[in-house]
Tab-separated table of C-alpha atoms in Angstrom:
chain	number	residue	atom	x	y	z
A	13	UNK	CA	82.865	30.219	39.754
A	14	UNK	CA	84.833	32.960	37.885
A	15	UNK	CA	86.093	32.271	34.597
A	16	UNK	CA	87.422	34.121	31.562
A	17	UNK	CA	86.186	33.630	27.842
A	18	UNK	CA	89.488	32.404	25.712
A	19	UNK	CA	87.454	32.016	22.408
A	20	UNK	CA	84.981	32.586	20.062
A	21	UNK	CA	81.408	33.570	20.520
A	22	UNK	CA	78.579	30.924	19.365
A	23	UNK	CA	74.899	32.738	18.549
A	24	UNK	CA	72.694	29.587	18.323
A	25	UNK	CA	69.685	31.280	16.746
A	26	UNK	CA	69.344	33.190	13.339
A	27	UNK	CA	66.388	35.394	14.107
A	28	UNK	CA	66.562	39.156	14.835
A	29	UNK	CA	67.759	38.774	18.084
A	30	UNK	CA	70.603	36.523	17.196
A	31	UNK	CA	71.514	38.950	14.436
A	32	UNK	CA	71.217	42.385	16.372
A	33	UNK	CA	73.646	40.450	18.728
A	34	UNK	CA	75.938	39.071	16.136
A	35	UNK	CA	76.144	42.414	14.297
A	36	UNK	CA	77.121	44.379	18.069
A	37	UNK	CA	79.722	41.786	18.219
A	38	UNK	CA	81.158	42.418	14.727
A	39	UNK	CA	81.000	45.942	14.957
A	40	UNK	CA	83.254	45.609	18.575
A	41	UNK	CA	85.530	43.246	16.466
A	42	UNK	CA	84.365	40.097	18.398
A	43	UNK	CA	84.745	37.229	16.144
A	44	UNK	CA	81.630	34.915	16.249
A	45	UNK	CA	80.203	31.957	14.578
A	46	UNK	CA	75.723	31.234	14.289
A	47	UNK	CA	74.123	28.716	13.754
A	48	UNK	CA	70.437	28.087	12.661
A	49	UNK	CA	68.183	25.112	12.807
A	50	UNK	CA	66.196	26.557	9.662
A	51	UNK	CA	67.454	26.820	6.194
A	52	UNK	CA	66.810	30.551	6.032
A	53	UNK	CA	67.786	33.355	8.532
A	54	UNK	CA	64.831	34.968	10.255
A	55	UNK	CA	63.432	33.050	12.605
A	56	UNK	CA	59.648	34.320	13.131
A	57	UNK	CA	60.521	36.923	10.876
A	58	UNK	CA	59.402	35.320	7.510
A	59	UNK	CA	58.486	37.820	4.581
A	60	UNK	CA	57.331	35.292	1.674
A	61	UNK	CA	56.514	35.909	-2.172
A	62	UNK	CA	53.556	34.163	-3.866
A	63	UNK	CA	55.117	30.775	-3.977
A	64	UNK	CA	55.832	30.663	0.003
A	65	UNK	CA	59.770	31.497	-0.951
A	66	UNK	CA	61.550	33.810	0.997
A	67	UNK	CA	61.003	37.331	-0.255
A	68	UNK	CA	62.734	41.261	-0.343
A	69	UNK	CA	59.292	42.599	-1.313
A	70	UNK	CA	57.055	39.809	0.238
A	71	UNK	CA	53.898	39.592	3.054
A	72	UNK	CA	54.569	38.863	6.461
A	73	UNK	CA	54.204	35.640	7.871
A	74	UNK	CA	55.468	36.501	11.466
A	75	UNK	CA	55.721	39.824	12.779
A	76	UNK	CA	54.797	42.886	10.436
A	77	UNK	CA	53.787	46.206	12.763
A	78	UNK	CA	56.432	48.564	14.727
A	79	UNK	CA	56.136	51.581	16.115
A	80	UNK	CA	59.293	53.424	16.270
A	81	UNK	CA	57.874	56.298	18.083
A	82	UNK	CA	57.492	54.264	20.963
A	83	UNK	CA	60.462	52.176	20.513
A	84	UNK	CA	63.775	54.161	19.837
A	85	UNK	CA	66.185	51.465	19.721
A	86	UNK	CA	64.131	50.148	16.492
A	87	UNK	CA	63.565	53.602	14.975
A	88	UNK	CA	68.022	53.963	15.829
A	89	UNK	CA	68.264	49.986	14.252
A	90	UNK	CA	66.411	50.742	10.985
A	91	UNK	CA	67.864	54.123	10.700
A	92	UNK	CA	71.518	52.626	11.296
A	93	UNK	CA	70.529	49.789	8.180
A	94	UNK	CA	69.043	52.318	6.316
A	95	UNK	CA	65.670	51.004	6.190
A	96	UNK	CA	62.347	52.977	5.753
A	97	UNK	CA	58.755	52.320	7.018
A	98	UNK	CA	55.125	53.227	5.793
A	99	UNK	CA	51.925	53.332	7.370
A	100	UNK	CA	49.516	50.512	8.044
A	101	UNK	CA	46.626	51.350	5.920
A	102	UNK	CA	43.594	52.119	7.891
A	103	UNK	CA	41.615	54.375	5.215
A	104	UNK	CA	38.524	53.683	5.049
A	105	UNK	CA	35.612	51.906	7.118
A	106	UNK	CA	36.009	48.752	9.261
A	107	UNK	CA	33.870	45.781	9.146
A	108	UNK	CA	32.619	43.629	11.556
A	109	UNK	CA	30.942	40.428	11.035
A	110	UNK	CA	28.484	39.297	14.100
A	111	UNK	CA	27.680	36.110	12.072
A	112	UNK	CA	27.640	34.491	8.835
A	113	UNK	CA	23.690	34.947	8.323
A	114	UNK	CA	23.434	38.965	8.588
A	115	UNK	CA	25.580	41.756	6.632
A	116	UNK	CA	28.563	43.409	8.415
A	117	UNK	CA	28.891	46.032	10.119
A	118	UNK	CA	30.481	49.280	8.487
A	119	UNK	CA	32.339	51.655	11.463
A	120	UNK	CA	34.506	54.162	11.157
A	121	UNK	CA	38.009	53.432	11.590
A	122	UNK	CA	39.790	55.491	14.837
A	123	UNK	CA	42.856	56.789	13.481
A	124	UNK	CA	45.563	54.770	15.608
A	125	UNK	CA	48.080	57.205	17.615
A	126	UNK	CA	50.783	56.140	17.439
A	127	UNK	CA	50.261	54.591	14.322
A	128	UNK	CA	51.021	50.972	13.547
A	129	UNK	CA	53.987	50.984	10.709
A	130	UNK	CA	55.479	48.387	8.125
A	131	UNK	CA	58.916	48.058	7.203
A	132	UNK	CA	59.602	48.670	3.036
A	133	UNK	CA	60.346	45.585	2.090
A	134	UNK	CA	58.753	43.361	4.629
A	135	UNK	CA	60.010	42.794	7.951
A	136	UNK	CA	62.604	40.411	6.300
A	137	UNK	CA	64.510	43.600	5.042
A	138	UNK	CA	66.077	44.089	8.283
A	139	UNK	CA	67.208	40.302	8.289
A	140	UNK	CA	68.463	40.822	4.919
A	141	UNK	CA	69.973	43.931	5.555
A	142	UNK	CA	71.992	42.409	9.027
A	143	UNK	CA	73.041	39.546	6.929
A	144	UNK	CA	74.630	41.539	5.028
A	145	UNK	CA	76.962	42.822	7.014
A	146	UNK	CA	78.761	39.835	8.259
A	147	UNK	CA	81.847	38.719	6.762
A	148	UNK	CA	81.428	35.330	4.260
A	149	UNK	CA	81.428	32.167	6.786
A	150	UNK	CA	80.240	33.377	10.045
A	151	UNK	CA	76.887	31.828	9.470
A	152	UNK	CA	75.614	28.148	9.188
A	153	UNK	CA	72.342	27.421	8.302
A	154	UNK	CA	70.398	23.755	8.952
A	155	UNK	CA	72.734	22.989	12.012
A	156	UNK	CA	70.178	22.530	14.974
A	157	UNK	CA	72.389	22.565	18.279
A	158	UNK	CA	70.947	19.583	20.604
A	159	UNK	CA	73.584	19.760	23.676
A	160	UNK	CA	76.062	21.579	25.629
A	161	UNK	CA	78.542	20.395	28.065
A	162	UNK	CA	81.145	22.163	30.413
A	163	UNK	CA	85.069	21.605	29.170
A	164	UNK	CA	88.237	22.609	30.803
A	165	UNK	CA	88.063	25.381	27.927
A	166	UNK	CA	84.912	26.632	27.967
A	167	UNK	CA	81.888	24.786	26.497
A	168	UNK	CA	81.202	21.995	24.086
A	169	UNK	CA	78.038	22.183	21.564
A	170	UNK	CA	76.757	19.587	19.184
A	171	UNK	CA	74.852	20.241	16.768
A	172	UNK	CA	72.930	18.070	13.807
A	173	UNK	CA	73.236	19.338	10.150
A	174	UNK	CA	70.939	18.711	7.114
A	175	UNK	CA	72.330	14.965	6.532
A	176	UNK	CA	71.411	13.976	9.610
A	177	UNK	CA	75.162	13.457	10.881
A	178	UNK	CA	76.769	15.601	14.174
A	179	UNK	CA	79.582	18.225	15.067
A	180	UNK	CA	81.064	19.466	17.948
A	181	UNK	CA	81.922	23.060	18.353
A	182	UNK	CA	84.037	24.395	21.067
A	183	UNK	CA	83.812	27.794	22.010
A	184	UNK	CA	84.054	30.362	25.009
A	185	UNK	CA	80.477	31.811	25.823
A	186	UNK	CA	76.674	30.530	23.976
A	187	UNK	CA	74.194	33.398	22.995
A	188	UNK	CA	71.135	31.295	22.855
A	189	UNK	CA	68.786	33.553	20.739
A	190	UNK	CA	65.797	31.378	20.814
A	191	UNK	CA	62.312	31.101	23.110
A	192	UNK	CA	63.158	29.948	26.498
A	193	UNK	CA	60.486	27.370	26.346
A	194	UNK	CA	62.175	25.904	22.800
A	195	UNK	CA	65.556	25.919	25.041
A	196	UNK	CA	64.516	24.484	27.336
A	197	UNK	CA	62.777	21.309	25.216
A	198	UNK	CA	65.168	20.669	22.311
A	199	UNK	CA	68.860	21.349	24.267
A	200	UNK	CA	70.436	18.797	26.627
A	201	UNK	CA	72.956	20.301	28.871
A	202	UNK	CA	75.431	18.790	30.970
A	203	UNK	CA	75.563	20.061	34.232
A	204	UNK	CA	71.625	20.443	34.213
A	205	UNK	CA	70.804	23.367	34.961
A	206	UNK	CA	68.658	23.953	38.602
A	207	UNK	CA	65.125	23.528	38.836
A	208	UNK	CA	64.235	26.830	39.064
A	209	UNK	CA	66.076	28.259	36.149
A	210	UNK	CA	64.155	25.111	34.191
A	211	UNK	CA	60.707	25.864	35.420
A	212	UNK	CA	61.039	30.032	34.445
A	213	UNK	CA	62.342	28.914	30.844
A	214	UNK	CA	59.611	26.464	30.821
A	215	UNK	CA	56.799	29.017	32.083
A	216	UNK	CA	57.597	31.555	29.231
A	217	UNK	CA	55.247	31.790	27.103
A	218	UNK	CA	56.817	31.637	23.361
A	219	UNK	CA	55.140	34.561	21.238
A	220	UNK	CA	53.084	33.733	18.255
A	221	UNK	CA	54.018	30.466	18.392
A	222	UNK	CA	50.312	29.086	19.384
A	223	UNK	CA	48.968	31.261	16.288
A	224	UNK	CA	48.640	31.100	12.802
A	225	UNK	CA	47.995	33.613	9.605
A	226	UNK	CA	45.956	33.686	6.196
A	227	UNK	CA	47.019	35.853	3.201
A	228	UNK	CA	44.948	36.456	0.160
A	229	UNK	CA	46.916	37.741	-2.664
A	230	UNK	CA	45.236	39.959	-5.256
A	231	UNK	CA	45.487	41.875	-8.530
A	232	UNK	CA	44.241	45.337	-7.082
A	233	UNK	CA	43.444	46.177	-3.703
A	234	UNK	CA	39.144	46.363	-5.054
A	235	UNK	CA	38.022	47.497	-1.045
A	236	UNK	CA	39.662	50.541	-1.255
A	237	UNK	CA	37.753	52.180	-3.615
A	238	UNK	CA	34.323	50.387	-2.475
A	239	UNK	CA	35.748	52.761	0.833
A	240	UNK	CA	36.371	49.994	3.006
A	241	UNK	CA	40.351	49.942	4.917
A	242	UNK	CA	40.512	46.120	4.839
A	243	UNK	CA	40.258	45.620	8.684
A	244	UNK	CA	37.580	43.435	9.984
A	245	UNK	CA	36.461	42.341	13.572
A	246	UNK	CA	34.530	38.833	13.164
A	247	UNK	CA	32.893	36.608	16.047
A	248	UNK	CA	32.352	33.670	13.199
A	249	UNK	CA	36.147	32.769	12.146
A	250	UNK	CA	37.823	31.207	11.196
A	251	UNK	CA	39.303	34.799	10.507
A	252	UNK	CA	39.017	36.528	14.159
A	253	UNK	CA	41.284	40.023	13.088
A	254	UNK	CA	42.078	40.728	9.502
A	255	UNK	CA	44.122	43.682	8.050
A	256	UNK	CA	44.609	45.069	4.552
A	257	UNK	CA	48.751	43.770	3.951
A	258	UNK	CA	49.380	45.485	0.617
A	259	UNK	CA	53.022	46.362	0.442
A	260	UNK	CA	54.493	49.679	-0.065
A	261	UNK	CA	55.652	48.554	-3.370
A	262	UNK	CA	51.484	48.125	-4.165
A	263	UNK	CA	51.042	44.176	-4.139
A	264	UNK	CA	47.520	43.759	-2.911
A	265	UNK	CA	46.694	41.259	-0.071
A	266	UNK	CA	44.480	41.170	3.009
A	267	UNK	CA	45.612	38.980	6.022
A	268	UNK	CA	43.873	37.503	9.222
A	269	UNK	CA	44.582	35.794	12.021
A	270	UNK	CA	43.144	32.197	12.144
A	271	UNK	CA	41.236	31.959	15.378
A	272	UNK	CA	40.811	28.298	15.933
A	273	UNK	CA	43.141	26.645	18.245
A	274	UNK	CA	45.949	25.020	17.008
A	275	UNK	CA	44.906	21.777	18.206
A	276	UNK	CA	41.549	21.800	15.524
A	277	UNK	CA	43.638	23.615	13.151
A	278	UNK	CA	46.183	20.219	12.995
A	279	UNK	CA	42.680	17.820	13.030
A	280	UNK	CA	41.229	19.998	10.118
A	281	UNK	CA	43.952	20.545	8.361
A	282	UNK	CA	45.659	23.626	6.355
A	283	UNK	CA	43.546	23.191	3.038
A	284	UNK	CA	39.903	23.696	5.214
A	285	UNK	CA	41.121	26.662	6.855
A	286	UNK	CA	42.751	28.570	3.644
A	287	UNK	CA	39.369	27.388	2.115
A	288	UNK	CA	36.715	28.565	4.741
A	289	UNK	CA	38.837	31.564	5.219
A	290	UNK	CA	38.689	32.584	1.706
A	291	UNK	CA	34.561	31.929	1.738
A	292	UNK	CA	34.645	34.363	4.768
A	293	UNK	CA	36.356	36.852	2.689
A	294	UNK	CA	33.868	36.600	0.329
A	295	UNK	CA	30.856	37.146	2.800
A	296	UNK	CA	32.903	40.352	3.923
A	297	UNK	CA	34.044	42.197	1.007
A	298	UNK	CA	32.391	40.907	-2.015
A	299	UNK	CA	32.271	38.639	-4.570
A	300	UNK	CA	35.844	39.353	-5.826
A	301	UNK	CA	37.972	38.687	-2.471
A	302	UNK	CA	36.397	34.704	-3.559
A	303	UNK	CA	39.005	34.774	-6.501
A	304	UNK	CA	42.413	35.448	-4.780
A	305	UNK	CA	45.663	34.779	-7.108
A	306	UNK	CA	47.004	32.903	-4.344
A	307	UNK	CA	46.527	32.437	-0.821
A	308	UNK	CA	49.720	32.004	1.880
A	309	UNK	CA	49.447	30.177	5.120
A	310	UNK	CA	51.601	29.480	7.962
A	311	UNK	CA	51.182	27.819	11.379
A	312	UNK	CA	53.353	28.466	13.642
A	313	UNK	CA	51.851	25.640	15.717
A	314	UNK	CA	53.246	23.276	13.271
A	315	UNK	CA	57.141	24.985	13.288
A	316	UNK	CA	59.214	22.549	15.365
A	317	UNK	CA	61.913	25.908	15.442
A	318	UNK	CA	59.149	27.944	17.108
A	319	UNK	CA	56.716	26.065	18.865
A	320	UNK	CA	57.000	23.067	21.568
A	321	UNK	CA	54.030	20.699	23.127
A	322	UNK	CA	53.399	23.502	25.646
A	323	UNK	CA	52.643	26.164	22.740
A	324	UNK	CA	49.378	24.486	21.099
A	325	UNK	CA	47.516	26.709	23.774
A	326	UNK	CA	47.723	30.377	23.714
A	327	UNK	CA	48.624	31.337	27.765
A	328	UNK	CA	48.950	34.725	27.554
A	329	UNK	CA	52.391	37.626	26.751
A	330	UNK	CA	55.669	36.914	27.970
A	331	UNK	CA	55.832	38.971	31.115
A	332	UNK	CA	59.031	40.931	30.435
A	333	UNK	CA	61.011	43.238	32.963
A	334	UNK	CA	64.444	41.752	34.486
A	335	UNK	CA	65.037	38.439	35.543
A	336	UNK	CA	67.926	36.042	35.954
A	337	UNK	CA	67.780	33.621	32.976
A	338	UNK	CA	70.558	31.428	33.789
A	339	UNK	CA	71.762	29.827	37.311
A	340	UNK	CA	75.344	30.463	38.678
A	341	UNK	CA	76.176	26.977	37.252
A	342	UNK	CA	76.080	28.312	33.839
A	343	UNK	CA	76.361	32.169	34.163
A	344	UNK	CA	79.983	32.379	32.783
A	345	UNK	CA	79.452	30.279	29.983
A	346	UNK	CA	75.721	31.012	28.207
A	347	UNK	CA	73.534	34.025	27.774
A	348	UNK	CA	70.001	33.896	26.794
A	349	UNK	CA	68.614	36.491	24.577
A	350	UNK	CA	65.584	35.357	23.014
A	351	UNK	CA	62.714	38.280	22.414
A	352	UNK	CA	61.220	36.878	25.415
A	353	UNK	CA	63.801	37.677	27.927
A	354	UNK	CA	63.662	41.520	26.859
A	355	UNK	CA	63.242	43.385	30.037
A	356	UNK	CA	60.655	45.594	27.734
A	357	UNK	CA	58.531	44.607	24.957
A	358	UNK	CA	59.061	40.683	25.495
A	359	UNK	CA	57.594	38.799	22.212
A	360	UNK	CA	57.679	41.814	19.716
A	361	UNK	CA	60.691	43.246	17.197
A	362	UNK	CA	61.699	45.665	19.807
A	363	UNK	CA	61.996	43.287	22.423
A	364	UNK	CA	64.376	41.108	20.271
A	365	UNK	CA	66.788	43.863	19.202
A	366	UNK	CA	66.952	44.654	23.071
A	367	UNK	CA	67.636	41.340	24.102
A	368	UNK	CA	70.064	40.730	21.243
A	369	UNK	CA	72.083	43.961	21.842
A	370	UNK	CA	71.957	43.657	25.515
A	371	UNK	CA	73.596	39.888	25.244
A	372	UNK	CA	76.098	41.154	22.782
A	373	UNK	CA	77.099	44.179	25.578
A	374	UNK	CA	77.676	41.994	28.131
A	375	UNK	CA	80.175	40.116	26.184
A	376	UNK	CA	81.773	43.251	24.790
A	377	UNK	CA	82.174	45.265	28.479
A	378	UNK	CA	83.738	41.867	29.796
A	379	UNK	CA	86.273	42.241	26.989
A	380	UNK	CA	86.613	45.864	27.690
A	381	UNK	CA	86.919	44.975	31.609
A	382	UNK	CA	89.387	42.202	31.525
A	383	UNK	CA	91.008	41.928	27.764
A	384	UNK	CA	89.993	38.149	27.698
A	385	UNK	CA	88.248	38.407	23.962
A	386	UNK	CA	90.536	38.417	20.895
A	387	UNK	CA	90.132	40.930	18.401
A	388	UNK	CA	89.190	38.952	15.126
A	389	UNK	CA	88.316	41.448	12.811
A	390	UNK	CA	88.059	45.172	12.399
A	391	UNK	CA	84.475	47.829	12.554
């Protein structure tokens, strides 16, 4: 059924993609209203300071590597924000660590083409940097949308704030920036839509969200000059991949990513892993690595906003390429644009700035092709 979009624009989801769409719309003078179930924009994206609070010069929790060689639309993004990247460090020899009751291994490192880069700043500079650029109001954070339903108008969401009480939002068209799977789990929507469409949203894998990471915070980065990079392979755990994460401002950490499943992580508990993970630093690169200034630790198992029941198991990359994402029910009225629905990249930064933009396009050529969105504010 044809229809034409007679109001505002809702983006349910403050992560990157919601924000590279939000911003598109701005810039085309679309007037637009997010929300986010977290108290912090982000989503995934998470760059944290020492204490866990959200940081402008922190270590990333979610996503940290891009490669803007490869991906132009993030190399055009950053360069558009004014944002600047550095090299992962990979000086120095790699470890790897066959089991807990011989030495590690020492390799040379293969210098990485093209190579894996960090934004300045943490990933959470481009979040801070899209933020921003939107004018006071257009963002609400700790509302977590829970329904939608069809109106004579256009669409009706509710959505739950901090005190536990709801509000109803009416509105013209619903970017839903968030993982299919999470979509499909936490919203109610009124008509349903088919079985199909439920089952693909339901079979998408959600990246990262079966995975979890360990920092180690330190005074000086010590393995550097003992001529070691900071990367180490280990079939032990419960670090299975760790990387040197010093930032370009020179705070020294290593990271890793925790390789038992989520299901043994939630039985063991946070305070065993941090504390067997800083015991396997120790065995890698020394004595000192057992004497971190802090440690940071986030499982993104355990984030309700992330993961659902059918994340605790890692089943593989969303598949990508170009699908249809919403039945003719609902086609007018909702897009999704969640990093997994890129048609390249699905899961990574690139993939969410695609799917963002794209969703924010669509809106902005039906404006251009039938005058049907108001003009709310100026470039």
């Amino acid at each position: 059924m044809a229809c034409s979009i007679s109001q505002s624009i809702l983006v349910v989801g403050g992560g990157l993609a919601g924000l590279a769409a939000a911003y598109r719309l701005h810039r085309a003078g679309l007037e637009f209203t997010m929300i986010e179930a977290r108290e912090r924009l982000g989503g995934r994206i998470f760059t944290a300071g020492p204490a866990g609070e959200v940081s402008n010069d922190g270590f990333d929790l979610g996503p940290s590597w891009l490669w803007p060689d490869m991906h132009p639309a993030v190399r055009r993004f950053a360069d558009e924000l004014g944002l600047a990247f550095f090299p992962q460090h990979a000086d120095g020899a790699m470890l790897f660590q066959r089991s807990q009751e011989v030495e590690p291994e020492r390799y040379r490192v293969l210098r990485q083409e093209p190579p894996s880069m960090r934004l300045v700043g943490g990933s959470g500079s481009i979040i801070s940097a899209l933020a921003a650029r939107f004018p006071q109001g257009r963002i609400r954070l700790g509302a977590r949308a829970i329904s939608i339903v069809r109106t004579i108008k256009g669409v009706m969401v509710r959505f739950q704030v901090a005190d536990g009480s709801f509000e109803d939002l009416e509105t013209g068209h619903v970017i839903f920036a968030m993982p299919p799977r999470l979509l499909a789990e936490t919203m109610e929507f009124d008509p349903a839509p088919d079985g199909s469409c439920q089952r693909l949203w339901r079979d998408t894998p959600t990246w990262m969200a079966p995975h979890a990471k360990f920092f180690a915070l330190y005074d000086t980065p010590f393995w550097r000059p003992a001529g070691l990079s900071g990367a180490a392979q280990s079939m032990t755990g419960p670090l299975v991949e760790i990387h040197d994460t010093t930032t370009a401002s020179g705070k020294a950490a290593i990271f890793g990513f925790v390789g038992v499943p989520a299901q043994y992580r939630r039985q063991g508990g946070g305070k065993a892993i941090i504390n067997a993970a800083v015991a396997q630093l120790g065995q890698l690169f020394g004595p000192e690595a057992l004497t971190p200034v802090t440690t940071l630790y986030k499982d993104w198992a355990a984030d309700s906003s992330t993961a659902t029941s059918l994340d605790q198991v890692g089943t593989g990359h969303p598949a990508g390429g170009k699908r249809e994402w919403v039945d003719r029910n609902w086609r007018d009225w909702i897009t999704l644009a969640g990093s997994e629905t890129a048609a390249h990249d699905p899961g990574y930064l690139a993939g969410a700035i695609e799917a963002g933009e794209r969703a924010a396009v669509r809106l902005i050529d039906r404006q251009i092709d039938k005058s049907v969105l108001p003009t709310a504010f100026g470039q």
